[in-house]
Each structure stands twice: as structure tokens, then as C-alpha cells.
XYZ file of C-alpha atoms in Angstrom:
593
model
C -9.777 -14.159 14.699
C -7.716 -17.000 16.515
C -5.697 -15.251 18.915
C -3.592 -16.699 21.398
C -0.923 -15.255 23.717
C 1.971 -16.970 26.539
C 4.535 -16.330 28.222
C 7.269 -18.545 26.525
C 10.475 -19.077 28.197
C 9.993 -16.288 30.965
C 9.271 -13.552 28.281
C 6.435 -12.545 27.195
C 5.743 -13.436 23.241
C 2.203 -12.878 21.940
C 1.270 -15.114 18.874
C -1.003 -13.732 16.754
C -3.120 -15.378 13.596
C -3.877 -12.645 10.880
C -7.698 -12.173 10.487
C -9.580 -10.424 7.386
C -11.787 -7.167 7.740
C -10.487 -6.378 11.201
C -10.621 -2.796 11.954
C -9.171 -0.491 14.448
C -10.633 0.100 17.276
C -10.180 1.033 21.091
C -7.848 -1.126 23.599
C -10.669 -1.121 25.630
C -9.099 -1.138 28.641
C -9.425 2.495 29.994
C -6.227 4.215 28.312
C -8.074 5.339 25.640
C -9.371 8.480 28.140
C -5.865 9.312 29.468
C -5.092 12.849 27.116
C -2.468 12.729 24.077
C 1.278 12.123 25.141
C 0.387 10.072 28.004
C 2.927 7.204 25.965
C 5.742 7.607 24.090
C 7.861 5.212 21.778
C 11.013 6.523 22.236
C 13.436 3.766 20.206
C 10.707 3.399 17.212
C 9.819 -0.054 16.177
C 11.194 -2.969 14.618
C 10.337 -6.280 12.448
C 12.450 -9.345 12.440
C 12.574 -12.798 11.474
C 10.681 -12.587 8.225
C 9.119 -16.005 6.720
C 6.488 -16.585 4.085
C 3.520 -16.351 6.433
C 4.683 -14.535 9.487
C 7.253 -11.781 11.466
C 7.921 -10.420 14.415
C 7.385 -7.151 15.636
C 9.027 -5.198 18.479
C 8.880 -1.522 20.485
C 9.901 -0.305 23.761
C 6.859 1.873 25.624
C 7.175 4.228 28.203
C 5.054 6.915 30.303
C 5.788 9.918 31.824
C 4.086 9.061 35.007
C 6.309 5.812 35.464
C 3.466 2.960 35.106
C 5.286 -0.275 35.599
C 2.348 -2.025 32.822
C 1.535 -0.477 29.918
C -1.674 -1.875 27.534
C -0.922 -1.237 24.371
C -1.893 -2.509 20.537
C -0.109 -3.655 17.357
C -1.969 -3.324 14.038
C -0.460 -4.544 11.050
C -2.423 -3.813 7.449
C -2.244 -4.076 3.800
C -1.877 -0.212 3.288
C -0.223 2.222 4.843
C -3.502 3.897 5.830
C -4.210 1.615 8.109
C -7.828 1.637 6.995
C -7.905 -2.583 6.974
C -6.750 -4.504 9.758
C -5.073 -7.646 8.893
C -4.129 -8.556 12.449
C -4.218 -6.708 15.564
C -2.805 -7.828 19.190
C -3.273 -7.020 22.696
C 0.176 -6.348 24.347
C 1.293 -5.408 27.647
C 5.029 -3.418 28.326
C 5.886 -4.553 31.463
C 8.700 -3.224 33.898
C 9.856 -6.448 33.893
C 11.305 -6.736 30.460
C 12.261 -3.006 30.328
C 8.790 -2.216 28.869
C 9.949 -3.641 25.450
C 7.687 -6.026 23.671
C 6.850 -8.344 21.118
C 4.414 -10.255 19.134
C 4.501 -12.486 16.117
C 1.811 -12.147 13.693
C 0.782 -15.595 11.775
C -0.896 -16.093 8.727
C 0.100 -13.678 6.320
C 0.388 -13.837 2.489
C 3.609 -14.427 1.393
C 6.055 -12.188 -0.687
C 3.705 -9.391 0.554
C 4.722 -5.822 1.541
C 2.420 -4.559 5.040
C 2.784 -1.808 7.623
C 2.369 -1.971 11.049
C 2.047 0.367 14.159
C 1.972 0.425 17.874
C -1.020 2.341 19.666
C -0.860 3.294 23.539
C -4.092 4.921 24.496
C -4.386 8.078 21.851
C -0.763 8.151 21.291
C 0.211 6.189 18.341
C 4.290 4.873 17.086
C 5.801 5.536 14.127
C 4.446 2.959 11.629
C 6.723 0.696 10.093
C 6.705 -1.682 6.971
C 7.801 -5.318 5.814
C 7.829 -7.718 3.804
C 6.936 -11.273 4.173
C 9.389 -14.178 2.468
C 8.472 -15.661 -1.037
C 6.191 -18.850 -0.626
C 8.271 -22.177 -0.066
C 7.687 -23.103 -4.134
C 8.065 -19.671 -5.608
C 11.234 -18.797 -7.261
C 11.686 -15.402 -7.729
C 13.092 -13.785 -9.943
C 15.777 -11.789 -6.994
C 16.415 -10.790 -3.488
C 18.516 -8.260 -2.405
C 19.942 -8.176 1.355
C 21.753 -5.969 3.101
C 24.080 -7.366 5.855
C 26.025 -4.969 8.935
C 27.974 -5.459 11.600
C 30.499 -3.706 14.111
C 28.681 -0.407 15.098
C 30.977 0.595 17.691
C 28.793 3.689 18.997
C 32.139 5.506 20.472
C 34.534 5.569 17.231
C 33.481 7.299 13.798
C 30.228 7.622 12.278
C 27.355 5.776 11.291
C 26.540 7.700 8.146
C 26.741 4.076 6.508
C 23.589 3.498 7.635
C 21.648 6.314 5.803
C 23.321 4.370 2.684
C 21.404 1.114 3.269
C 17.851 3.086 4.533
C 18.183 4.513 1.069
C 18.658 0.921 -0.638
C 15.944 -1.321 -2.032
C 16.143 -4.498 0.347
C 14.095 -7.216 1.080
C 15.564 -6.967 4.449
C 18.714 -7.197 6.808
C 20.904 -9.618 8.313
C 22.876 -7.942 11.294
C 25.701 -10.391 12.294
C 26.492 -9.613 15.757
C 28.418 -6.702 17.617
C 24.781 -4.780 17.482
C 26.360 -2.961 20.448
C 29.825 -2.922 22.488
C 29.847 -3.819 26.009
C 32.552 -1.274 26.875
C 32.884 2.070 26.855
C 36.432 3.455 26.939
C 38.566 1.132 26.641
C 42.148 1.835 24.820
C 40.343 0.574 20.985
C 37.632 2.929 21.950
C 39.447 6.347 22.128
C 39.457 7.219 18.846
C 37.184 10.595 17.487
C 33.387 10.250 17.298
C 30.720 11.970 16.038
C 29.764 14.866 18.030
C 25.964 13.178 18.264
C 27.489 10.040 19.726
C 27.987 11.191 23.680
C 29.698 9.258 26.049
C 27.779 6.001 27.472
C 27.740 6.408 31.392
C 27.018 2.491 32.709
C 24.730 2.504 35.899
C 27.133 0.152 37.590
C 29.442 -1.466 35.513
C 33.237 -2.801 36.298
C 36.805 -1.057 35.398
C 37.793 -2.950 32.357
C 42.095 -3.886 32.448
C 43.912 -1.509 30.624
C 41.374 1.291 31.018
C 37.862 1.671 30.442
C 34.623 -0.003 31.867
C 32.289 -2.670 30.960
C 28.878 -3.303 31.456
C 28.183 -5.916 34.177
C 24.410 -5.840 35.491
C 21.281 -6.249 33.163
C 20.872 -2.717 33.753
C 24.145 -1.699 32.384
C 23.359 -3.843 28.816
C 19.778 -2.561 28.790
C 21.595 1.275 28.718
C 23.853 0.099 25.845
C 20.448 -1.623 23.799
C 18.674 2.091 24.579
C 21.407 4.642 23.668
C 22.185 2.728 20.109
C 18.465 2.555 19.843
C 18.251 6.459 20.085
C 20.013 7.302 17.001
C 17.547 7.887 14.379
C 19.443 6.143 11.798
C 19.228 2.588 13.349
C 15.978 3.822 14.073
C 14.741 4.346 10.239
C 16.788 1.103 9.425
C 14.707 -0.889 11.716
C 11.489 0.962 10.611
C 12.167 0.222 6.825
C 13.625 -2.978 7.023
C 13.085 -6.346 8.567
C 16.203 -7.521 10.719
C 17.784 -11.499 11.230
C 19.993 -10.886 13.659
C 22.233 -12.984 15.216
C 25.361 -11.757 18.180
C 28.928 -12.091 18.140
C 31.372 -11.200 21.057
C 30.718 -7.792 22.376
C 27.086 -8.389 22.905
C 28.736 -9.591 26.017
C 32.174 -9.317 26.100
C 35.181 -9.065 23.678
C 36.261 -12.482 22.283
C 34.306 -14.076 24.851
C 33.309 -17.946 24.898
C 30.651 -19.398 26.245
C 30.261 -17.471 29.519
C 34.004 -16.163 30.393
C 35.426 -13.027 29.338
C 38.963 -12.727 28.043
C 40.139 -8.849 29.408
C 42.976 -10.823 30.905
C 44.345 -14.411 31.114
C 42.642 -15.838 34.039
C 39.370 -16.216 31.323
C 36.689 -15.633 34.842
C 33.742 -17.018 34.205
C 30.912 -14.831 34.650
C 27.877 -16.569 34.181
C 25.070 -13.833 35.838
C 27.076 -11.636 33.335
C 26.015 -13.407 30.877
C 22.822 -14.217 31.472
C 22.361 -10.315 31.532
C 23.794 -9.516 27.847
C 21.591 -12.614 27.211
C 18.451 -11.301 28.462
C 19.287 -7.587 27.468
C 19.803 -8.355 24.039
C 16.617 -10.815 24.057
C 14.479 -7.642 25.351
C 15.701 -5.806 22.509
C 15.873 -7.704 19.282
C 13.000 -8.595 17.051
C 13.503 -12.107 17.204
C 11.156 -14.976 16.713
C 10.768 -16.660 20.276
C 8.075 -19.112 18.810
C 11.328 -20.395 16.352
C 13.891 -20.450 19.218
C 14.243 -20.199 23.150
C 14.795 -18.176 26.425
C 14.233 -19.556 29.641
C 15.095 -17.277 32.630
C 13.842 -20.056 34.714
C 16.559 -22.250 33.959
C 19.816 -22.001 35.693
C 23.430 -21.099 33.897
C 24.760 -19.206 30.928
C 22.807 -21.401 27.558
C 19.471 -21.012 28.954
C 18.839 -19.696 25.049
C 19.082 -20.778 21.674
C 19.158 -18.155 18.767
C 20.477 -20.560 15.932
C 18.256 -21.043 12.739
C 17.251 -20.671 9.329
C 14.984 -18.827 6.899
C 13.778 -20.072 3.836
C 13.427 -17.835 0.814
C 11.180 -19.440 -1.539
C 13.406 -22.165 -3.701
C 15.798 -19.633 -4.146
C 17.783 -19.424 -0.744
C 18.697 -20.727 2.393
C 19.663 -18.522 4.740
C 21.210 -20.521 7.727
C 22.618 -18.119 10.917
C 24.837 -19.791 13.580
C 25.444 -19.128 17.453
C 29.312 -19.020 17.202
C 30.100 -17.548 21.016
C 27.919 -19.228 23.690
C 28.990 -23.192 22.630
C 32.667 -22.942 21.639
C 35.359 -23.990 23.365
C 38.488 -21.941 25.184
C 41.004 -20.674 22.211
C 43.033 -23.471 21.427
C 46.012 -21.570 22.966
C 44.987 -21.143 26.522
C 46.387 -17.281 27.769
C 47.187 -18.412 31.370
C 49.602 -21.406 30.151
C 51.017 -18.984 27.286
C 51.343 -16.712 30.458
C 53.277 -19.323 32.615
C 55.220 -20.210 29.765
C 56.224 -16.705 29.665
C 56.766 -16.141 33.157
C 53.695 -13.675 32.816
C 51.237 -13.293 35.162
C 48.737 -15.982 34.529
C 45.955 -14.162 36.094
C 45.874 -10.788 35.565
C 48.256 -10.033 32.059
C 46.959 -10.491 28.975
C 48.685 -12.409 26.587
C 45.971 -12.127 23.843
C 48.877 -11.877 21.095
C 50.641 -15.636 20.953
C 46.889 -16.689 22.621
C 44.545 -15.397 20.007
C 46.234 -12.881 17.559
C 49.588 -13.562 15.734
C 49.977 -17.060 17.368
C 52.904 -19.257 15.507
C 51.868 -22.111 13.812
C 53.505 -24.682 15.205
C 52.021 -23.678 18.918
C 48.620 -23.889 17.234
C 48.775 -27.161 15.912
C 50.934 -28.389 18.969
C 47.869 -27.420 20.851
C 45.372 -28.597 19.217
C 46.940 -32.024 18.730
C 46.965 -32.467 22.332
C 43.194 -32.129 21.745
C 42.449 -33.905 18.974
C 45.363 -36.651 19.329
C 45.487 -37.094 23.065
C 42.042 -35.923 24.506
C 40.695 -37.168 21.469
C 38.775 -33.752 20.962
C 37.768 -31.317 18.731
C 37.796 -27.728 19.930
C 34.445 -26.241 18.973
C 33.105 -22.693 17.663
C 29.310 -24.430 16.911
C 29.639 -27.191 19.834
C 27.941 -31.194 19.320
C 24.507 -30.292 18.849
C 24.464 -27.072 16.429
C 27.373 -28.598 13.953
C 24.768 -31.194 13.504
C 22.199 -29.242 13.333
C 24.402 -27.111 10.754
C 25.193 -30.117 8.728
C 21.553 -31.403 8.193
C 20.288 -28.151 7.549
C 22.789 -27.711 4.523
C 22.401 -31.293 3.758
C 18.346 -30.836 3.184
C 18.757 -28.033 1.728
C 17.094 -27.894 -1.572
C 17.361 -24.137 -2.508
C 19.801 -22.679 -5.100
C 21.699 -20.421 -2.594
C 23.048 -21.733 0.562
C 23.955 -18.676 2.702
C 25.181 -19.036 5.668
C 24.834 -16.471 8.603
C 28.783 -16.558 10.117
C 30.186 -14.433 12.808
C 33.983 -14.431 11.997
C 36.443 -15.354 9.643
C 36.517 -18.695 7.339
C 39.410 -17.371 5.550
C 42.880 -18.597 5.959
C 44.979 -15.438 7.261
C 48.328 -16.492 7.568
C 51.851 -14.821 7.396
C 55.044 -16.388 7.448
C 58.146 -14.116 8.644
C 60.857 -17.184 8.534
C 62.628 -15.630 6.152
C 62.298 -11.713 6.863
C 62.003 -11.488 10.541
C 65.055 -12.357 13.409
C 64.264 -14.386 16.085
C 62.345 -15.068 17.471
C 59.775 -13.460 15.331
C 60.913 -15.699 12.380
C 57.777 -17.982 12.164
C 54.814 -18.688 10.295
C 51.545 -17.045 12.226
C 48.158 -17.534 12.387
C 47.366 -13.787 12.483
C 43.509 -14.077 14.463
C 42.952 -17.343 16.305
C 39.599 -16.046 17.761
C 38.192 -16.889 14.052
C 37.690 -20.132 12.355
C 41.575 -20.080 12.017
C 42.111 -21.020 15.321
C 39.747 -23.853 15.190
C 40.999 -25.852 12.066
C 39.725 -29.252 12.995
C 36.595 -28.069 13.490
C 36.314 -25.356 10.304
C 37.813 -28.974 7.958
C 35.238 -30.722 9.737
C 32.392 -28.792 8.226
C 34.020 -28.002 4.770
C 34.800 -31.464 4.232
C 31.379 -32.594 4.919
C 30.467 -30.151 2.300
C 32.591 -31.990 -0.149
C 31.481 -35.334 0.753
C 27.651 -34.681 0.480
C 28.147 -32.371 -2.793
C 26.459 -29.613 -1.449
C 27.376 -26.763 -3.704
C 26.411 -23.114 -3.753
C 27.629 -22.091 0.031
C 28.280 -18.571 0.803
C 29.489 -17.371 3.635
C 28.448 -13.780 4.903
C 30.646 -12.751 7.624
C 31.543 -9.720 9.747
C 33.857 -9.324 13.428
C 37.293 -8.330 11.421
C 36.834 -4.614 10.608
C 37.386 -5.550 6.846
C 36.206 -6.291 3.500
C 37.561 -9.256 2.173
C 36.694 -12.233 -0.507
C 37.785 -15.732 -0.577
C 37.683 -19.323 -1.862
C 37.181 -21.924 1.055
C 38.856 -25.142 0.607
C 38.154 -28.656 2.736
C 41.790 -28.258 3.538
C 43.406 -24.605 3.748
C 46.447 -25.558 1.314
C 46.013 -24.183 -2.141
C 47.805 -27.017 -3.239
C 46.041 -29.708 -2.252
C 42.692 -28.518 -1.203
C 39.318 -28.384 -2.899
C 36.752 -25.221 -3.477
C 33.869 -25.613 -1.209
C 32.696 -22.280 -0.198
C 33.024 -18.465 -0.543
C 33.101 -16.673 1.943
C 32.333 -12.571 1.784
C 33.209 -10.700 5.019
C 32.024 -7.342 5.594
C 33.553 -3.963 7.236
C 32.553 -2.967 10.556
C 29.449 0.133 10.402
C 32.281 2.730 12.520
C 34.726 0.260 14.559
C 38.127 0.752 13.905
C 39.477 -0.846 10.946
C 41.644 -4.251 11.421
C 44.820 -2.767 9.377
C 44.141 0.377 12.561
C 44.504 -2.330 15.454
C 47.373 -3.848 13.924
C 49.395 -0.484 12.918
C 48.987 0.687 16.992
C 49.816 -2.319 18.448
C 52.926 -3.330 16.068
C 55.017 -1.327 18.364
C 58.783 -1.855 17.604
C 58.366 -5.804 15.744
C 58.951 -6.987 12.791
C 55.223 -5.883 11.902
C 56.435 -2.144 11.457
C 57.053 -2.636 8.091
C 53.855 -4.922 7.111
C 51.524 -2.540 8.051
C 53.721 0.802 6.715
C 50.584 1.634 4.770
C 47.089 -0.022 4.128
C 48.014 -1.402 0.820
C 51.017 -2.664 1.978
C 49.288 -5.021 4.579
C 46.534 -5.944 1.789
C 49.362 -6.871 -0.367
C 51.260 -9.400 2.538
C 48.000 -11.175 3.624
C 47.394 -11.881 -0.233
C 50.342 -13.006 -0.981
C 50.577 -15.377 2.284
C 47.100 -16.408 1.506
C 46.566 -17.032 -2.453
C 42.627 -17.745 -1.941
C 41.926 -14.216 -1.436
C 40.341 -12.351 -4.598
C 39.849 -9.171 -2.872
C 41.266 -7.214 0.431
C 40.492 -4.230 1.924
C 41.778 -3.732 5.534
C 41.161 -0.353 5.959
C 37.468 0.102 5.785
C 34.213 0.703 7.427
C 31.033 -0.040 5.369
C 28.172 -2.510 4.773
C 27.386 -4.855 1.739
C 24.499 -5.730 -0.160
C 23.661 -8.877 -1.722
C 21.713 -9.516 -5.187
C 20.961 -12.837 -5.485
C 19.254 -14.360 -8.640
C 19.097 -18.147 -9.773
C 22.349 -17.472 -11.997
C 24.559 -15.107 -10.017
C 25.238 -14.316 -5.994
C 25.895 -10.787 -6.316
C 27.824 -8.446 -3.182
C 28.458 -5.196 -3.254
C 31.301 -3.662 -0.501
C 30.110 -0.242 0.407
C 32.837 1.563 2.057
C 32.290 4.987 3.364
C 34.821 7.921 4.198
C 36.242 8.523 7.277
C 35.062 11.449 9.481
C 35.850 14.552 8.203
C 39.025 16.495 9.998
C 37.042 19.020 11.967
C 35.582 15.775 13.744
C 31.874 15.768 11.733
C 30.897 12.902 9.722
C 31.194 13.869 5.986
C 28.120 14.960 3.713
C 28.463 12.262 1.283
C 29.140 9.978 3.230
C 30.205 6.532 -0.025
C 33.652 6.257 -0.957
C 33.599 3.481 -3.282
C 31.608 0.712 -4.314
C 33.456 -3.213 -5.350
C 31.253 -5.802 -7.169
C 32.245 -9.349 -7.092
C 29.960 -11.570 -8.852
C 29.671 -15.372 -8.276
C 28.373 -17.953 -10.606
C 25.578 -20.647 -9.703
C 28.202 -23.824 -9.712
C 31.203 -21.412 -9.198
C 33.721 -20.768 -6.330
C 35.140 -18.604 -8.415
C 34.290 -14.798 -7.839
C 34.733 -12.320 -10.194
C 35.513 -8.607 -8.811
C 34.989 -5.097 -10.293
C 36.549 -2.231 -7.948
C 35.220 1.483 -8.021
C 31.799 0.263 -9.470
């Protein structure tokens, strides 16, 4: 067997090349005499980053007696018996990286199913199974996906996620918000499920407005292990391999690059960052031979998690970075502040910065950028919007999907005509999405259009909502062309967007918008014609079926908890089907499937 292992970027990633007739067999190396329960694997395992001839494989594990190295094993095999080796890898969970580890495993047949386990001396993991990618030439005949994000551990339930273990997936795609870096803050205090305890942070910082956040590496490592200890991300992990990308509250809530936005001075807090970043590196089966972590090298990108994953001939899936490049919110909060006569430091003018910000502010602002700076405010940054564009350029499979934190859709409302001053304008209702970059977002559609690359769907998550839409080059119905759908998932248990917006309408015009959650469905479609479906009041999943003729999603949305507090038994509401053509950007949609 060729076997090689190295530390890559500061973290320890063992490469391994599958081998035939291996068996199992002692480490080797002493543990084997320690007695039974000597190791434990307390957060189960993990696969990630599936391709045609390889994936990654994680677990975290720990001993009683507090060894700060612990030699372990990963087999993987053909059968769930274990009684064939196909690869097996010497590991080692060190103190260092929370005594989580990982190992890629090279080599492997493609569009095959295999299991895989951890062994610690005679105490063995839970064994978990995969599947590798269809070959590069193969068509097949489907896939099927599941894709999840928002899983606020302090609000509602996570019975969603005993809905996808019991699906039939190839595997997931989590986009981002895998965690939430704070833990009581004023969106946090709705009811929970009784198993869901409160997080205490070893250190962490009082967050504005009430709460905390986490701050040190320890603090983030807490968050990665209590999420980790619920069995039902457990099983989904164990059944299913993950791509996962982050969004904001991996490190902090509509965050860019490395400063946090709890008030309007926007501190940057780079050793902040570099913690989520290396916490959420330690946790998640990613594929560190694909992409890069470097705790050697100083400031807040020392890591790049943008890539793709080819699925045979029949799709492209293509998952962006869309927090640690972009630039400040095109709306600045401490000038809105000063304009204001706010405190520019410690307010928070997030609404007129990022959420409900008129339109004319918007586009004053960014024409200062674009006309006089002669800039163009960022989500993907110089190198990865090239990198985006080439990848979709050579693209050669039927199905371009593309991995995307937050929202392509246009979400506008005008209230010129219904609202008195000085509410009476048109407003970008969440500038922290591609709204509130729109030289940027007609940068990339109209490069679609020029290069006739067809076939681009969008899979998106961060709003708290199901919705469906046709993306144009330019927003306008009128005059704009189809380019893209994009489908945007509910949150797993975070509060629903129509919820934020109902509390924190106060006594504005917005009272009556948000009177019910139809009624809000109702304005944004009517403001914004390029929405086929809209469901603001939600938390769910989807699942995509995706054949050479049709991109299939499925919006899962699941009750609420029940009123004694308890999640509820049956835990699906409803199911909507929207169905798009090969060549179409039109999407057809069946509710209560």
C-alpha cells in the first residue's frame, strides 16, 4: 500500500492510497493492551468532500485518563463487515487540534457505496458509510442531494433532521451557519427543545443588546462539540457525506472579512477570527489536500475553503466563500450613524445599513464606489469571482449548481405610495445579501449571458425562508434576461425571516406588511414579479433530484414545536415541488405534494 501522511498547513491531514486485500489488524503501538473503554468517540464520525476516487473522513477521540496523543486507526471497506480492508490509516488525535482528526483516503472506485470506522486500542467508533462520486464520463441516470442550513441550537427543534437521515441521498451540502456564535442574544430567546440546554462559553464577550459571543478558540470549539452531541447531526453525518461550506455565524453575525457588525464601529477582530477559522477547520470533514489552512501565516485569510465537485457529466457543483473576501456593506453603519446623529461607535444602525435600506442611499453609495473610487464592492473578492467565472465557463456538465450563502433574489418593496414620510421609499429589504452588492451580483449574471452558460442553479440558505426565483443579468423584469434560478432554503430551527421582521416592525409602516405570514409573502411577490414561490414563515430542508432532463427541489417544511414546549411526533408539515427544465429558467411548482 502507498501510504503517505503530512502535516499540511499546520493541521494534521493524513493522505491515504486505497490498497486491495488489506485486513485489520493491531495499531501496533501498545494500545491494543490498555482494557475496553480506555477511548471513546463521543461526536461519532463524519465523511466529506466526496469525489469519484476519494473522501474525507473525520472523528474527535478522547480518553478518560486525559492523554494529550491518542494512536488511533481508520478502516474503510467494501462491506459493512469490515471483513476486507480497502484502506486503512495510522492517525494520531492530538491535544493540539482538540483531538479531532482527519484523513483522506485515495484511490477508490467510483460511484461506490463503503463503510468506514475508527479503532482506538479495543474500543472501536460507530461505523459510518459513503459513497464515492460517479466517474468523470459516467452519466447517471440521477442524484439526489439534500442541502441545510441555519441550525440555531437555542430556538425550536431539529426534528428536520430525522427527515433527511430517513431520505435516500447521495449526500449533503450544508451551506453555512453549521453553528451560532452566540448564545442569548435578543433573536435567541425564543422556546427550545427541552434536549437543547443552554451553551455556557468558557470565556466569551457580552454581546450589545444582551447575550454573549464566543471569542477564544476555546469558546468555538464548545459550540462545534455541543451541536456535535445531538444524535441527530450525529446519524446525519454517519449516513451521509457532507460539502460544507460557512456563512456568517460561524464567526459572527453578518460579519465580513474579519470585523463583526454587533454595533456600528464594525471592530476588527482578526485573532477572533482566526479562532472560528481554526475551530470550524478542526471540525468539518473537509478536504485539506483540495484547499488550505495555514496557522503559520499571519491575519484573518490564512484559509481557502472555495471549490468544486464534479458529478460525473451530470453536475457541477461549485461552493463559494461569500464572508471572509467581501467588502464592508455598501452602506457603512458608522456614517448612517453620523448622519443620524447616532452614536457611530457603539449604536447599531443595522436597519438603513443592511436591512430595509432605501434605494436611492444604496445606489448613492455604491456609485461613489463604482463611479468615483472606480470600485466594485465585493461578496467573492478579485481572485474567487475569477475563479467562479472559469469554473462555470469550463464547465461541461448538464447541471451547474452553485453552492451560495445568501440571497440572489431581488427583495424589494416600495412604500412611496402607502407609507408617510419619511418611510415613503422604495427599500432594499436585506443588503447583507447579493442585494446589497448589485454591481457585483450583474457582474457575474451578465457574464453568464455573455458566455451562454445555461443550466445555473443556485442553492442558497442565510434568510430563514423558502423561496424560488428567476435571476436576470439586470434585476428589472422589464428589461432583464433569465440567467439563473435560484432555490433558497429554510433555516433547520432559526427563527423564520417573516418572525424577525414582525418583532422588530415596532410602530412603522411595516405593521401592516407583516399582519400575517401570507400577507408578507403576498407584498414581496408583488414588489418582486420573479418570484414563483414564497414561504417566509418556515423552517425545513430541501432535497434535490437531479436527472439529465429535470432539476428537481423539494421544500420540506416542518411544524413548529408543539405548545407544551416538545418538538412534535411527526415532525413534516408539507412538502412543495418545483420542477425545472434542462434549457429552462422557468420553474414549475406543485404545493402540498
Amino acid at each position: 500500500m502507498d501510504r503517505r501522511s503530512f502535516l499540511r498547513s499546520s493541521l494534521y491531514f493524513t493522505v491515504v492510497a486505497a490498497g486491495a486485500g488489506l485486513s485489520a489488524c493491531g495499531s501496533g503501538d501498545g494500545q491494543d493492551q490498555l482494557p475496553k473503554d480506555s477511548f471513546a468517540f463521543p461526536l461519532g464520525v463524519a465523511s466529506g468532500d466526496p469525489r469519484e476516487s476519494s473522501c474525507v473522513f473525520w472523528t474527535r477521540c478522547v480518553s478518560p485518563k486525559g492523554l494529550d496523543a491518542i494512536p488511533l486507526r481508520l478502516e474503510v471497506s467494501a462491506n459493512s463487515a469490515f471483513d476486507t480492508i480497502a484502506a486503512s490509516a495510522a492517525l494520531t488525535a492530538s491535544a493540539q487540534f482538540d483531538h479531532t482528526v482527519r484523513a483522506k483516503v485515495t484511490g477508490l472506485a467510483p460511484a461506490t457505496r463503503y463503510f468506514y470506522r475508527f479503532v482506538a486500542g479495543q474500543d472501536m467508533s460507530v461505523a459510518g458509510q459513503f459513497k464515492t462520486a460517479p466517474a468523470a464520463t459516467a452519466t447517471p441516470a440521477q442524484l439526489r442531494f439534500a442541502w441545510l442550513t441555519c441550525q440555531d441550537w437555542s430556538v425550536n427543534h431539529w426534528a428536520a433532521m430525522d427527515l433527511i437521515a430517513a431520505e435516500d441521498l447521495d449526500f449533503l451540502v450544508h451551506l453555512g451557519d453549521y453553528i451560532y456564535e452566540s448564545v442569548g442574544a435578543a433573536f435567541q430567546n425564543g422556546a427550545a427543545e427541552p434536549a437543547h440546554g443552554r451553551i455556557t462559553f468558557p470565556h466569551g464577550s457580552a454581546k450589545p443588546g444582551g447575550g454573549s459571543y464566543a471569542t477564544t478558540l476555546e469558546d468555538y470549539r464548545t459550540l462545534y462539540r455541543t451541536y456535535r452531541s445531538d444524535p441527530r447531526l450525529q446519524e446525519l453525518h454517519r449516513r451521509f457525506p457532507m460539502v460544507a461550506i460557512w456563512d456568517d455565524h460561524e464567526f459572527s453575525d453578518d460579519c465580513w472579512q474579519d470585523h463583526q457588525t454587533y454595533d456600528n464601529a464594525n471592530e476588527q477582530q482578526t485573532a477572533r477570527r482566526r479562532s472560528a477559522t481554526q475551530a470550524w477547520a478542526e471540525y468539518m470533514p473537509i478536504d485539506f489536500g483540495d484547499v488550505s489552512f495555514d496557522l503559520a501565516r499571519p491575519g484573518y485569510d490564512n484559509i481557502r475553503i472555495y471549490r468544486d465537485f464534479r458529478f460525473g457529466t451530470l453536475m457541477h457543483l461549485v461552493m463559494t466563500d461569500q464572508r471572509l473576501y467581501r467588502d464592508d456593506h455598501l452602506v457603512a453603519e458608522a456614517e448612517l450613524a453620523t448622519l443620524l446623529n447616532h452614536d457611530p461607535l457603539q449604536g447599531d444602525d443595522k436597519i438603513g445599513a443592511r436591512y430595509f435600506v432605501p434605494l436611492p442611499i444604496l445606489r448613492q453609495y455604491e456609485g461613489l464606489d463604482t463611479v468615483v473610487l472606480k470600485r466594485t464592492p465585493s461578496i467573492l473578492g478579485t481572485t474567487q469571482t475569477q475563479w467562479w467565472k472559469d469554473t462555470l465557463r469550463n464547465s461541461q456538465a448538464s447541471w451547474k449548481v452553485w453552492g451560495n450563502e445568501v440571497t440572489l433574489n431581488r427583495m424589494w418593496i416600495d412604500l412611496r405610495a402607502s407609507a408617510p414620510p419619511p418611510y415613503n421609499q422604495q427599500y432594499v429589504v436585506n443588503a447583507d445579501a447579493w442585494d446589497g452588492y448589485p454591481s457585483h451580483r450583474a457582474e457575474l449574471m451578465t457574464y453568464l449571458k455573455a458566455n451562454s452558460i445555461a443550466n445555473v442553479v443556485a442553492i442558497t440558505g442565510d434568510l430563514h425562508a423558502f423561496q424560488c426565483g428567476v435571476i436576470r443579468d439586470n434585476p428589472d423584469p422589464a428589461v432583464g434576461t433569465p440567467v439563473a434560478v435560484d432555490f433558497v432554503a429554510a433555516g433547520i430551527s432559526s427563527d423564520s425571516f417573516y418572525r424577525y421582521l414582525r418583532e422588530g416592525a415596532g410602530n412603522t409602516p411595516l405593521v401592516p406588511l407583516v399582519a400575517t405570514p401570507h400577507t408578507f409573502d403576498a407584498v414581496i411577490r408583488s414588489n418582486n414579479p420573479d418570484f414563483v414561490y414564497a414561504d417566509h414563515d418556515a423552517q425545513g430542508f430541501a432535497v434535490a433530484t437531479v436527472s439529465a432532463s429535470n432539476f428537481v427541489v423539494t421544500f420540506n417544511k416542518v411544524k413548529p414545536l408543539n405548545p407544551d414546549g416538545t418538538r412534535p411526533a411527526s415532525p413534516l408539515l408539507k412538502r412543495t415541488r418545483i420542477t425545472l427544465a434542462l434549457g429552462s429558467t422557468t420553474p414549475v411548482v406543485e404545493d402540498n405534494v
